[in-house]
Amino acid sequence: MTIKAVRGVHDILPDASSTWQRLEATARRVFEAYGYREIRLPIFERTELFARGIGEVTDIVQKEMYTFDDRTGESLTLRPEATASLLRAYIEHGLYVQPKPVRLYTMGPMFRYERPQAGRYRQFHQLNVEALGEDHAGVDAEVLAMLVELFRALGLADRLELQLNTLGDAACRPRYRERLVEYLRRHAASLCEECRDRTERNPLRVLDCKKSQCASVLEGAPSLLASLCRECDEHFARVRAHLEAMTLAFVVNPRLVRGFDYYVRTTFELTTRELGAQNAVAGGGRYDGLVELLGGPPDAGIGFAIGMERVVLLLAADASTDARPLALLIPLGAEAFARLLPVAQAVRARGVAVDLAYGERKLRSELERANKLGAAYAVIVGETELARGEATVREMKSGEQRAVPLSELASELGVLGGRA
Ligand code: AMP
């Protein structure tokens, strides 16, 4: 029996890597232009960090974490998201003494025990961005602009919609929550089972239910936007005005709530119509108060997470460039191999990809291999060439051949590979 990968976990194969690398490189370039610096975080943490940082009553903490005891009996969890770890590091290393906002990004795998389906995995990857220690609405607008800029740079901006909402804060949300619970209880009979359960545990999440049965109840539900306190209302108005000043398109979706307890005020998602039910490509929001909850100073915070698999799915239609070698070096025999070995090394040291055959097969089968590899040139060295101190450089497409002195071969291939 062969051993297969675990359900919901996938390999990123070589044909897909160039798309992943393009996404990572573009993200680094865009984030760094906005002043963000990379932080690399561990993949597992103490379980209580997530219980406290994400919220005990969330689906993630209650049902989706990969939690295990290590050999000393300490409870550890594979991270289901990055914000809690990032804030732990921010507090632990005193990064809050730096000029605010402290701008950080990170990328890597996350783990959630969810039901796998297209676009949803148990190990998946996120790009995470956090701006800490500043509650000005200008930070919200800047973070959103950067998110949109990344997708513009990837050529995907037209295929995505930015949805924006505000969740109020500790001053106005509890009052709203009470009114909502009262309304949902009155209509409990018309709600789906999950929403009846959520009414008591996590009522705001009911607003997010996609079932048509609940949608009709929700049409008449009290509106959070109408219940905001003055400060939250003004903050939201300023964020929208800043976005408009940058001509950034968005839609206000008053039913947008997210799976974490910690969000206040600005929340957002970037959605697509192209990935079926898994339509969220990125999501985030403001979480003032969370740093303090985790034992740090009373610093504000805002951030987002991008689901990298979903971005790669959107990019997949693009033809990605694969890594073809410039040339296949074909020695005929052991002596020719020994002569070409240092040439291959010198060309590779210039950053030009070449492949070297081992000298044991017939010229014809090596030329076929050069074709399969997509090499632009074959460089042949047999007995005749060795005797003359030359190599035959054959252009694969035209079949044209010319002789190049072996002593000049490395620099000639460097020139052909654009690295003179
Ligand atoms: P969240 O951390 O839940 O706010 O998710 C942020 C983004 O990560 C989502 O918008 C998705 O693009 C992506 N994501 C979340 N869960 C999964 C999953 N199980 N598989 C793949 N992508 C996911």
Short mmCIF file of C-alpha atoms in Angstrom, two decimals, residues 35-36 90 98-104 130-134 139 142:
data_model
loop_
_atom_site.label_atom_id
_atom_site.label_comp_id
_atom_site.label_asym_id
_atom_site.label_seq_id
_atom_site.Cartn_x
_atom_site.Cartn_y
_atom_site.Cartn_z
CA GLY A 35 6.51 50.26 4.79
CA TYR A 36 5.65 46.75 5.98
CA TYR A 90 4.74 41.94 19.15
CA GLN A 98 8.87 51.30 17.66
CA PRO A 99 7.30 54.26 15.81
CA LYS A 100 3.57 53.65 15.29
CA PRO A 101 1.96 52.22 13.38
CA VAL A 102 4.20 49.18 13.50
CA ARG A 103 3.64 47.57 10.10
CA LEU A 104 4.24 43.83 9.79
CA GLU A 130 -1.11 43.92 10.49
CA ALA A 131 -0.71 47.64 11.33
CA LEU A 132 -0.42 48.12 15.08
CA GLY A 133 -0.67 51.01 17.53
CA GLU A 134 -2.69 53.55 15.55
CA VAL A 139 -4.66 53.53 8.58
CA GLU A 142 -4.16 52.72 3.71
#
